[in-house]
């Protein structure tokens, strides 16, 4: 099943804490979102490749592969690189925030998570990605090429 067949946005949540996954699953489902859950980076990459979620929430600190490394891997995959990645972490230092954006994060939220804020941010990222991909698709179908320089 592809995410286009689901009734609401599809969110992949990646965290090594089962309690965090459970809390986010309940919260996001109440907000009308479909949740996919992964406990580590390897599982997350496999799920993302098969389901193509609308957005990915990632904890920065996980065993084996960090959220930073996972985000970098996601952004290197052609099928996944357009999916917004939002970090949710207890790290609130500037170096971690800068590192997250350097590896391709769309946003960075510190724990404890304010669920209303998280959902609002997610909806904006999902909507912006859909608009951008729709415009890109329209240009591709029209057969016109755009070249921009700075």
mmCIF file of C-alpha atoms in Angstrom:
data_model
loop_
_atom_site.group_PDB
_atom_site.id
_atom_site.type_symbol
_atom_site.label_atom_id
_atom_site.label_comp_id
_atom_site.label_asym_id
_atom_site.label_seq_id
_atom_site.Cartn_x
_atom_site.Cartn_y
_atom_site.Cartn_z
ATOM 1 C CA UNK A 1 0.000 0.000 0.000
ATOM 2 C CA UNK A 2 1.335 3.431 -0.936
ATOM 3 C CA UNK A 3 0.721 6.463 1.241
ATOM 4 C CA UNK A 4 -1.547 7.941 -1.463
ATOM 5 C CA UNK A 5 -4.070 5.219 -0.577
ATOM 6 C CA UNK A 6 -4.289 6.344 3.065
ATOM 7 C CA UNK A 7 -6.892 8.784 4.369
ATOM 8 C CA UNK A 8 -4.467 11.225 6.021
ATOM 9 C CA UNK A 9 -0.794 12.117 5.929
ATOM 10 C CA UNK A 10 1.623 9.268 6.592
ATOM 11 C CA UNK A 11 4.288 9.885 9.241
ATOM 12 C CA UNK A 12 7.320 7.705 9.898
ATOM 13 C CA UNK A 13 8.439 8.104 13.518
ATOM 14 C CA UNK A 14 11.958 6.888 14.342
ATOM 15 C CA UNK A 15 12.958 6.668 18.004
ATOM 16 C CA UNK A 16 14.683 4.040 20.125
ATOM 17 C CA UNK A 17 12.222 4.681 22.987
ATOM 18 C CA UNK A 18 9.079 2.550 22.837
ATOM 19 C CA UNK A 19 7.350 5.003 25.211
ATOM 20 C CA UNK A 20 8.024 7.934 22.866
ATOM 21 C CA UNK A 21 6.827 5.923 19.860
ATOM 22 C CA UNK A 22 3.633 4.982 21.676
ATOM 23 C CA UNK A 23 2.914 8.559 22.783
ATOM 24 C CA UNK A 24 3.548 9.990 19.312
ATOM 25 C CA UNK A 25 1.539 7.235 17.629
ATOM 26 C CA UNK A 26 -1.498 7.999 19.794
ATOM 27 C CA UNK A 27 -1.131 11.779 19.402
ATOM 28 C CA UNK A 28 -0.641 11.724 15.632
ATOM 29 C CA UNK A 29 -3.442 9.244 15.021
ATOM 30 C CA UNK A 30 -5.809 11.485 17.014
ATOM 31 C CA UNK A 31 -4.759 14.299 14.650
ATOM 32 C CA UNK A 32 -5.817 12.188 11.647
ATOM 33 C CA UNK A 33 -2.352 11.038 10.640
ATOM 34 C CA UNK A 34 -1.227 7.504 9.830
ATOM 35 C CA UNK A 35 1.857 6.363 11.729
ATOM 36 C CA UNK A 36 4.666 4.051 10.796
ATOM 37 C CA UNK A 37 7.054 3.256 13.642
ATOM 38 C CA UNK A 38 10.732 2.315 13.618
ATOM 39 C CA UNK A 39 13.109 1.670 16.515
ATOM 40 C CA UNK A 40 16.316 2.182 14.530
ATOM 41 C CA UNK A 41 17.748 3.614 11.326
ATOM 42 C CA UNK A 42 17.908 0.339 9.408
ATOM 43 C CA UNK A 43 14.241 -0.366 10.049
ATOM 44 C CA UNK A 44 13.363 3.246 9.182
ATOM 45 C CA UNK A 45 15.119 3.121 5.801
ATOM 46 C CA UNK A 46 13.359 -0.117 4.911
ATOM 47 C CA UNK A 47 9.926 1.247 5.863
ATOM 48 C CA UNK A 48 10.535 4.571 4.099
ATOM 49 C CA UNK A 49 11.599 2.853 0.874
ATOM 50 C CA UNK A 50 8.439 0.722 0.822
ATOM 51 C CA UNK A 51 5.863 3.243 2.047
ATOM 52 C CA UNK A 52 7.248 6.685 1.035
ATOM 53 C CA UNK A 53 5.874 8.619 4.032
ATOM 54 C CA UNK A 54 4.867 12.272 3.768
ATOM 55 C CA UNK A 55 7.190 13.257 6.627
ATOM 56 C CA UNK A 56 9.745 11.600 8.910
ATOM 57 C CA UNK A 57 10.250 12.389 12.611
ATOM 58 C CA UNK A 58 13.692 11.364 13.862
ATOM 59 C CA UNK A 59 15.319 11.276 17.279
ATOM 60 C CA UNK A 60 18.886 12.586 17.058
ATOM 61 C CA UNK A 61 20.425 10.179 19.565
ATOM 62 C CA UNK A 62 19.917 6.497 18.813
ATOM 63 C CA UNK A 63 22.200 3.481 19.164
ATOM 64 C CA UNK A 64 24.226 2.274 16.164
ATOM 65 C CA UNK A 65 23.137 4.963 13.685
ATOM 66 C CA UNK A 66 22.324 8.460 14.916
ATOM 67 C CA UNK A 67 19.431 10.516 13.626
ATOM 68 C CA UNK A 68 21.985 12.775 11.931
ATOM 69 C CA UNK A 69 23.406 9.836 9.988
ATOM 70 C CA UNK A 70 19.912 8.576 9.161
ATOM 71 C CA UNK A 71 18.854 11.974 7.816
ATOM 72 C CA UNK A 72 21.970 12.086 5.652
ATOM 73 C CA UNK A 73 21.174 8.609 4.278
ATOM 74 C CA UNK A 74 17.564 9.612 3.549
ATOM 75 C CA UNK A 75 18.683 12.714 1.654
ATOM 76 C CA UNK A 76 21.086 10.617 -0.467
ATOM 77 C CA UNK A 77 18.288 8.287 -1.661
ATOM 78 C CA UNK A 78 16.648 9.574 -4.842
ATOM 79 C CA UNK A 79 13.187 8.266 -3.882
ATOM 80 C CA UNK A 80 13.375 9.696 -0.351
ATOM 81 C CA UNK A 81 15.286 12.971 -0.594
ATOM 82 C CA UNK A 82 12.141 15.140 -0.976
ATOM 83 C CA UNK A 83 10.573 13.838 2.249
ATOM 84 C CA UNK A 84 10.878 16.434 5.036
ATOM 85 C CA UNK A 85 12.806 15.199 8.069
ATOM 86 C CA UNK A 86 12.009 16.748 11.436
ATOM 87 C CA UNK A 87 14.356 16.163 14.350
ATOM 88 C CA UNK A 88 12.805 15.695 17.783
ATOM 89 C CA UNK A 89 15.481 15.567 20.434
ATOM 90 C CA UNK A 90 16.585 16.524 23.901
ATOM 91 C CA UNK A 91 19.676 18.179 22.417
ATOM 92 C CA UNK A 92 19.132 21.922 22.644
ATOM 93 C CA UNK A 93 22.614 23.214 21.835
ATOM 94 C CA UNK A 94 23.364 25.273 18.732
ATOM 95 C CA UNK A 95 25.908 22.776 17.367
ATOM 96 C CA UNK A 96 23.300 19.990 17.225
ATOM 97 C CA UNK A 97 20.743 22.269 15.602
ATOM 98 C CA UNK A 98 23.242 23.413 12.967
ATOM 99 C CA UNK A 99 24.350 19.810 12.368
ATOM 100 C CA UNK A 100 20.720 18.717 11.813
ATOM 101 C CA UNK A 101 20.138 21.392 9.190
ATOM 102 C CA UNK A 102 23.519 20.641 7.591
ATOM 103 C CA UNK A 103 22.468 17.025 6.958
ATOM 104 C CA UNK A 104 19.135 18.080 5.422
ATOM 105 C CA UNK A 105 16.603 18.494 8.238
ATOM 106 C CA UNK A 106 13.484 20.549 7.536
ATOM 107 C CA UNK A 107 12.912 21.380 11.204
ATOM 108 C CA UNK A 108 14.197 20.786 14.735
ATOM 109 C CA UNK A 109 12.022 20.399 17.827
ATOM 110 C CA UNK A 110 13.366 19.885 21.335
ATOM 111 C CA UNK A 111 11.921 17.516 23.916
ATOM 112 C CA UNK A 112 9.714 17.573 25.841
ATOM 113 C CA UNK A 113 7.594 17.742 22.719
ATOM 114 C CA UNK A 114 4.713 20.200 22.610
ATOM 115 C CA UNK A 115 2.346 18.097 20.521
ATOM 116 C CA UNK A 116 0.196 20.948 19.185
ATOM 117 C CA UNK A 117 3.331 22.733 17.971
ATOM 118 C CA UNK A 118 4.709 19.534 16.441
ATOM 119 C CA UNK A 119 1.488 18.843 14.529
ATOM 120 C CA UNK A 120 1.276 22.447 13.282
ATOM 121 C CA UNK A 121 4.870 22.349 12.037
ATOM 122 C CA UNK A 122 4.345 18.955 10.409
ATOM 123 C CA UNK A 123 1.255 20.145 8.540
ATOM 124 C CA UNK A 124 3.174 23.139 7.162
ATOM 125 C CA UNK A 125 6.089 20.970 5.990
ATOM 126 C CA UNK A 126 3.760 18.425 4.387
ATOM 127 C CA UNK A 127 1.746 21.136 2.605
ATOM 128 C CA UNK A 128 4.866 22.949 1.371
ATOM 129 C CA UNK A 129 6.372 19.716 0.049
ATOM 130 C CA UNK A 130 3.147 18.819 -1.779
ATOM 131 C CA UNK A 131 2.951 22.285 -3.364
ATOM 132 C CA UNK A 132 6.594 22.154 -4.462
ATOM 133 C CA UNK A 133 6.299 18.642 -5.893
ATOM 134 C CA UNK A 134 3.045 19.558 -7.669
ATOM 135 C CA UNK A 135 4.673 22.580 -9.293
ATOM 136 C CA UNK A 136 7.698 20.507 -10.268
ATOM 137 C CA UNK A 137 5.450 17.833 -11.769
ATOM 138 C CA UNK A 138 3.478 20.439 -13.728
ATOM 139 C CA UNK A 139 6.686 21.867 -15.185
ATOM 140 C CA UNK A 140 7.957 18.377 -16.033
ATOM 141 C CA UNK A 141 4.686 17.477 -17.798
ATOM 142 C CA UNK A 142 4.620 20.738 -19.723
ATOM 143 C CA UNK A 143 7.989 19.894 -21.204
ATOM 144 C CA UNK A 144 9.501 23.238 -20.329
ATOM 145 C CA UNK A 145 12.810 23.512 -18.640
ATOM 146 C CA UNK A 146 13.705 26.043 -16.006
ATOM 147 C CA UNK A 147 17.239 27.215 -15.451
ATOM 148 C CA UNK A 148 18.003 29.524 -12.562
ATOM 149 C CA UNK A 149 21.274 30.999 -11.418
ATOM 150 C CA UNK A 150 22.260 33.151 -8.526
#
